[in-house]
Coordinates of N, CA and C in Angstrom, one line a residue:
M316 N 3.2 -9.8 -49.2 CA 2.8 -10.8 -48.2 C 3.7 -10.7 -47.0
L317 N 5.0 -10.5 -47.2 CA 6.0 -10.3 -46.1 C 5.6 -9.1 -45.2
S318 N 5.2 -8.0 -45.9 CA 4.8 -6.8 -45.3 C 3.6 -7.0 -44.4
T319 N 2.6 -7.8 -44.9 CA 1.4 -8.1 -44.1 C 1.7 -8.9 -42.9
L320 N 2.6 -9.9 -43.0 CA 3.0 -10.7 -41.9 C 3.8 -9.9 -40.9
S321 N 4.6 -9.0 -41.3 CA 5.4 -8.1 -40.4 C 4.4 -7.2 -39.6
T322 N 3.4 -6.7 -40.3 CA 2.4 -5.8 -39.7 C 1.6 -6.6 -38.7
R323 N 1.2 -7.8 -39.0 CA 0.5 -8.6 -38.1 C 1.3 -9.0 -36.8
L324 N 2.6 -9.3 -37.0 CA 3.4 -9.6 -35.9 C 3.7 -8.4 -35.0
T325 N 3.8 -7.3 -35.6 CA 4.0 -6.0 -34.9 C 2.7 -5.7 -34.1
S326 N 1.6 -5.9 -34.7 CA 0.3 -5.7 -34.0 C 0.1 -6.6 -32.8
L327 N 0.5 -7.9 -33.1 CA 0.4 -8.9 -32.0 C 1.4 -8.6 -30.8
L328 N 2.6 -8.1 -31.2 CA 3.5 -7.8 -30.1 C 3.0 -6.6 -29.3
I329 N 2.5 -5.6 -30.0 CA 1.9 -4.4 -29.3 C 0.8 -4.8 -28.4
S330 N -0.1 -5.7 -28.9 CA -1.2 -6.2 -28.1 C -0.8 -6.9 -26.9
C331 N 0.3 -7.7 -27.0 CA 0.8 -8.5 -25.9 C 1.4 -7.5 -24.8
L332 N 2.1 -6.5 -25.3 CA 2.7 -5.5 -24.4 C 1.6 -4.8 -23.6
I333 N 0.6 -4.4 -24.3 CA -0.5 -3.7 -23.7 C -1.2 -4.6 -22.7
L334 N -1.5 -5.8 -23.0 CA -2.1 -6.7 -22.1 C -1.2 -7.0 -20.8
T335 N 0.1 -7.1 -21.1 CA 1.0 -7.3 -19.9 C 1.0 -6.1 -19.0
A336 N 1.0 -4.9 -19.6 CA 1.0 -3.7 -18.8 C -0.3 -3.6 -18.1
C337 N -1.4 -3.9 -18.7 CA -2.7 -3.8 -18.0 C -2.7 -4.8 -16.8
Q338 N -2.2 -6.0 -17.0 CA -2.2 -7.0 -16.0 C -1.3 -6.6 -14.8
N339 N -0.2 -6.0 -15.1 CA 0.7 -5.6 -14.0 C 0.1 -4.4 -13.3
Q340 N -0.6 -3.5 -14.0 CA -1.3 -2.4 -13.4 C -2.4 -2.9 -12.4
T341 N -3.2 -3.8 -12.8 CA -4.3 -4.2 -11.9 C -3.7 -4.9 -10.7
T342 N -2.6 -5.6 -10.7 CA -2.1 -6.3 -9.5 C -1.6 -5.3 -8.5
T343 N -1.2 -4.1 -8.9 CA -0.7 -3.1 -8.0 C -1.8 -2.1 -7.7
S344 N -2.9 -2.1 -8.4 CA -3.9 -1.0 -8.1 C -5.2 -1.5 -7.5
E345 N -5.3 -2.8 -7.2 CA -6.5 -3.3 -6.6 C -6.4 -3.2 -5.1
M346 N -7.5 -2.6 -4.5 CA -7.5 -2.4 -3.1 C -7.7 -3.8 -2.4
V347 N -6.9 -4.0 -1.3 CA -7.1 -5.2 -0.6 C -7.5 -4.9 0.9
Y348 N -7.3 -3.7 1.3 CA -7.8 -3.3 2.6 C -8.0 -1.8 2.7
E349 N -9.0 -1.4 3.5 CA -9.2 0.0 3.7 C -9.6 0.3 5.1
V350 N -9.2 1.5 5.6 CA -9.5 2.0 6.9 C -10.3 3.2 6.7
K351 N -11.6 3.2 7.2 CA -12.5 4.3 7.0 C -12.7 5.0 8.3
H352 N -12.8 6.3 8.2 CA -13.2 7.2 9.3 C -14.0 8.3 8.7
D353 N -14.6 9.1 9.6 CA -15.5 10.2 9.1 C -14.8 11.1 8.1
G354 N -15.2 11.0 6.9 CA -14.7 11.9 5.8 C -13.4 11.5 5.2
I355 N -12.8 10.4 5.6 CA -11.5 10.0 5.0 C -11.4 8.4 5.0
T356 N -10.8 7.9 3.9 CA -10.5 6.5 3.8 C -9.1 6.3 3.3
L357 N -8.4 5.4 4.0 CA -7.0 5.1 3.5 C -7.1 3.7 3.0
E358 N -6.8 3.6 1.7 CA -6.8 2.3 1.0 C -5.4 1.8 0.8
F359 N -5.3 0.4 0.9 CA -4.0 -0.3 0.7 C -4.2 -1.3 -0.4
N360 N -3.1 -1.5 -1.3 CA -3.1 -2.5 -2.3 C -2.3 -3.7 -1.8
Q361 N -2.1 -4.7 -2.6 CA -1.3 -5.9 -2.2 C 0.1 -5.6 -1.8
Q362 N 0.7 -4.6 -2.3 CA 2.1 -4.2 -2.0 C 2.2 -3.3 -0.8
L363 N 1.1 -3.0 -0.2 CA 1.0 -2.0 0.9 C 1.2 -0.5 0.4
Y364 N 1.1 -0.3 -0.9 CA 1.0 1.1 -1.4 C -0.3 1.6 -0.9
S365 N -0.4 2.9 -0.7 CA -1.7 3.5 -0.2 C -2.1 4.7 -1.0
R366 N -3.4 5.0 -0.8 CA -3.9 6.2 -1.4 C -5.0 6.7 -0.4
V367 N -5.3 8.0 -0.5 CA -6.4 8.6 0.3 C -7.6 8.9 -0.5
V368 N -8.8 8.6 0.1 CA -10.0 8.9 -0.6 C -10.8 9.8 0.4
A369 N -11.1 11.0 0.0 CA -11.9 11.9 0.8 C -13.4 11.8 0.5
T370 N -14.2 12.0 1.5 CA -15.6 12.0 1.3 C -16.1 13.4 1.6
I371 N -16.6 14.0 0.6 CA -17.1 15.4 0.7 C -18.5 15.5 0.2
D372 N -19.4 15.9 1.0 CA -20.8 16.0 0.7 C -21.3 14.7 0.1
G373 N -20.9 13.6 0.7 CA -21.3 12.2 0.4 C -20.7 11.7 -0.9
R374 N -19.8 12.4 -1.5 CA -19.1 11.9 -2.7 C -17.7 11.6 -2.4
H375 N -17.2 10.5 -3.0 CA -15.8 10.0 -2.8 C -14.9 10.6 -3.8
Q376 N -13.8 11.2 -3.3 CA -12.8 11.8 -4.2 C -11.5 11.2 -4.0
V377 N -11.0 10.4 -5.0 CA -9.7 9.8 -4.8 C -8.6 10.8 -5.0
L378 N -7.7 10.9 -4.0 CA -6.6 11.9 -4.0 C -5.3 11.2 -4.4
G379 N -5.2 10.9 -5.7 CA -3.9 10.3 -6.2 C -4.0 8.8 -6.4
D380 N -2.9 8.3 -7.0 CA -2.8 6.9 -7.3 C -2.2 6.2 -6.1
Y381 N -2.2 4.9 -6.1 CA -1.5 4.1 -5.1 C 0.0 4.4 -5.2
Q382 N 0.6 4.6 -4.1 CA 2.1 4.8 -4.1 C 2.6 4.4 -2.8
P383 N 3.9 4.1 -2.7 CA 4.5 3.9 -1.4 C 4.4 5.1 -0.5
S384 N 3.9 4.9 0.7 CA 3.8 6.1 1.6 C 5.2 6.3 2.4
D385 N 6.0 5.3 2.3 CA 7.3 5.4 3.0 C 8.2 4.3 2.4
Y386 N 9.5 4.3 2.8 CA 10.4 3.3 2.3 C 11.5 3.2 3.2
V387 N 12.3 2.1 3.0 CA 13.5 1.8 3.8 C 14.6 1.7 2.7
A388 N 15.8 2.3 3.0 CA 16.9 2.1 2.1 C 17.9 1.2 2.8
D389 N 18.4 0.2 2.1 CA 19.4 -0.7 2.8 C 20.8 -0.3 2.4
Q390 N 21.8 -1.1 2.9 CA 23.2 -0.8 2.7 C 23.6 -0.7 1.2
S391 N 22.9 -1.4 0.3 CA 23.2 -1.3 -1.1 C 22.5 -0.1 -1.8
A392 N 21.9 0.8 -1.0 CA 21.1 1.9 -1.4 C 19.8 1.6 -2.2
D393 N 19.4 0.3 -2.1 CA 18.2 -0.1 -2.8 C 17.0 0.4 -1.9
L394 N 16.0 0.9 -2.5 CA 14.8 1.3 -1.8 C 13.9 0.1 -1.7
I395 N 13.4 -0.2 -0.5 CA 12.5 -1.3 -0.2 C 11.1 -0.6 -0.1
T396 N 10.3 -0.8 -1.0 CA 8.9 -0.2 -1.0 C 7.8 -1.2 -1.1
D397 N 8.1 -2.4 -1.6 CA 7.0 -3.4 -1.8 C 7.0 -4.4 -0.6
F398 N 5.8 -4.5 0.1 CA 5.6 -5.3 1.2 C 4.3 -6.1 0.9
E399 N 4.4 -7.4 0.8 CA 3.3 -8.2 0.5 C 2.3 -8.2 1.6
F400 N 1.0 -7.9 1.4 CA 0.0 -7.8 2.4 C -0.1 -9.2 3.1
I401 N -0.1 -9.2 4.4 CA -0.3 -10.5 5.2 C -1.6 -10.5 5.8
D402 N -1.9 -9.4 6.7 CA -3.2 -9.4 7.3 C -3.4 -8.0 7.9
A403 N -4.6 -7.8 8.5 CA -5.0 -6.6 9.2 C -5.8 -7.0 10.4
Q404 N -5.6 -6.3 11.5 CA -6.3 -6.5 12.7 C -6.9 -5.2 13.2
Q405 N -8.1 -5.2 13.8 CA -8.7 -4.0 14.4 C -9.0 -4.3 15.9
Q406 N -8.9 -3.2 16.6 CA -9.2 -3.3 18.1 C -9.5 -1.9 18.6
A407 N -10.3 -1.9 19.7 CA -10.5 -0.6 20.3 C -9.3 -0.2 21.1
V408 N -9.0 1.1 21.2 CA -7.9 1.6 22.0 C -8.3 2.7 22.9
Q409 N -7.6 2.9 24.0 CA -7.7 4.0 24.9 C -6.3 4.6 25.0
T410 N -6.1 5.8 24.5 CA -4.8 6.5 24.5 C -4.9 7.8 25.2
E411 N -3.8 8.6 25.2 CA -3.9 9.9 25.8 C -4.7 10.8 24.9
I412 N -5.0 10.5 23.7 CA -5.9 11.3 22.8 C -7.4 11.0 23.2
G413 N -7.6 9.7 23.6 CA -9.0 9.4 23.9 C -9.3 7.9 23.5
E414 N -10.6 7.6 23.4 CA -11.0 6.3 22.9 C -11.0 6.3 21.4
G415 N -10.6 5.2 20.8 CA -10.5 5.2 19.4 C -10.5 3.8 18.8
Q416 N -10.3 3.7 17.5 CA -10.2 2.4 16.8 C -8.8 2.3 16.2
Q417 N -8.2 1.2 16.4 CA -6.8 1.0 15.9 C -6.8 -0.2 14.9
T418 N -6.2 0.1 13.8 CA -6.0 -1.0 12.8 C -4.5 -1.2 12.6
I419 N -4.1 -2.4 12.6 CA -2.6 -2.7 12.3 C -2.6 -3.6 11.1
I420 N -1.9 -3.1 10.0 CA -1.8 -3.8 8.8 C -0.3 -4.3 8.7
T421 N -0.2 -5.5 8.3 CA 1.2 -6.1 8.3 C 1.5 -6.6 6.9
G422 N 2.7 -6.4 6.5 CA 3.2 -6.9 5.2 C 4.7 -7.3 5.3
R423 N 5.2 -8.1 4.3 CA 6.5 -8.6 4.4 C 7.2 -8.4 3.0
A424 N 8.4 -7.8 3.0 CA 9.2 -7.7 1.8 C 9.9 -9.0 1.5
V425 N 10.4 -9.1 0.3 CA 11.1 -10.4 -0.2 C 12.3 -10.7 0.7
N426 N 12.9 -9.7 1.2 CA 14.1 -9.9 2.0 C 13.8 -10.3 3.5
G427 N 12.5 -10.4 3.8 CA 12.1 -10.8 5.2 C 11.8 -9.6 6.1
L428 N 11.9 -8.4 5.6 CA 11.6 -7.2 6.4 C 10.1 -7.1 6.6
L429 N 9.7 -7.1 7.9 CA 8.3 -7.0 8.2 C 7.9 -5.5 8.4
K430 N 6.8 -5.1 7.9 CA 6.3 -3.7 8.0 C 5.0 -3.8 8.7
Q431 N 4.8 -2.9 9.7 CA 3.5 -2.8 10.3 C 3.1 -1.3 10.3
V432 N 1.9 -1.1 9.8 CA 1.3 0.2 9.7 C 0.2 0.3 10.7
Q433 N 0.3 1.1 11.7 CA -0.6 1.3 12.8 C -1.4 2.6 12.5
I434 N -2.7 2.4 12.4 CA -3.6 3.6 12.1 C -4.6 3.7 13.2
Q435 N -4.7 4.9 13.7 CA -5.7 5.1 14.8 C -6.7 6.2 14.4
A436 N -7.9 6.0 14.7 CA -9.0 7.0 14.4 C -9.8 7.3 15.7
Y437 N -10.1 8.6 15.9 CA -10.8 9.0 17.1 C -12.0 9.8 16.7
A438 N -13.1 9.6 17.4 CA -14.3 10.4 17.1 C -14.1 11.9 17.3
E439 N -13.3 12.2 18.2 CA -13.0 13.7 18.5 C -12.2 14.3 17.3
F440 N -11.7 13.5 16.4 CA -10.9 14.1 15.3 C -11.4 13.5 14.0
P441 N -12.6 14.0 13.5 CA -13.1 13.5 12.2 C -12.1 14.0 11.1
N442 N -12.2 13.3 10.0 CA -11.3 13.6 8.9 C -9.8 13.5 9.1
S443 N -9.5 12.7 10.2 CA -8.1 12.6 10.6 C -7.8 11.1 10.9
L444 N -6.6 10.7 10.5 CA -6.1 9.4 10.9 C -4.7 9.6 11.4
F445 N -4.3 8.9 12.4 CA -3.0 9.0 13.0 C -2.3 7.7 12.7
I446 N -1.1 7.9 12.0 CA -0.4 6.7 11.4 C 1.0 6.6 12.0
Q447 N 1.4 5.4 12.3 CA 2.8 5.1 12.7 C 3.2 3.8 12.0
V448 N 4.4 3.9 11.5 CA 5.0 2.7 10.7 C 6.2 2.2 11.4
S449 N 6.3 0.9 11.5 CA 7.5 0.3 12.1 C 8.0 -0.9 11.2
Y450 N 9.2 -1.2 11.4 CA 9.8 -2.3 10.6 C 10.6 -3.2 11.5
K451 N 10.6 -4.5 11.1 CA 11.3 -5.5 11.9 C 11.9 -6.5 11.0
N452 N 13.2 -6.8 11.1 CA 13.9 -7.8 10.3 C 13.5 -9.2 10.8
E453 N 12.8 -10.0 10.0 CA 12.5 -11.4 10.3 C 13.2 -12.3 9.2
G454 N 14.1 -11.7 8.4 CA 14.8 -12.5 7.4 C 16.0 -13.2 8.0
Q455 N 16.6 -14.1 7.2 CA 17.8 -14.8 7.5 C 19.1 -14.0 7.5
Q456 N 19.1 -12.9 6.7 CA 20.2 -12.0 6.6 C 20.1 -10.8 7.4
K457 N 21.3 -10.3 7.9 CA 21.3 -9.1 8.6 C 21.0 -7.9 7.7
Q458 N 20.2 -7.0 8.1 CA 19.8 -5.9 7.3 C 20.3 -4.6 7.9
I459 N 21.0 -3.8 7.1 CA 21.5 -2.5 7.6 C 20.6 -1.4 6.9
V460 N 19.9 -0.7 7.7 CA 19.0 0.3 7.2 C 19.8 1.6 7.2
T461 N 19.8 2.3 6.0 CA 20.5 3.6 6.0 C 19.6 4.8 5.9
K462 N 18.4 4.6 5.6 CA 17.3 5.6 5.5 C 16.0 5.1 6.0

């Protein structure tokens, strides 16, 4: 009887670990925003991790898992990769490249560091997105960026 109870408790523990892992995985892998352009889509999850989806002959091909596209290292050598999605804004732009569509996605890290991902798409450049990332400290503490 003790062996049966031990087996049941072990099974319950394994089930709980699997459920916890699955819950954690879905919170980081659900898309919250996407930028689409001819033949390419850039998807972002809640932590502003991104992944690329190519469209070839009308079929969507996911090119990898969500992952940080960039990071900041602070004075303690900690890598800051998680930025909670705040919002996204779109607008038409006219640049030296031409007329296009610009999307700005904003997120914030727990230390107050603000991240903005600026993505531009141009009709003259199908299958291409032009990306620029910037950071701004909006926290209460001074941040020293080392990388």
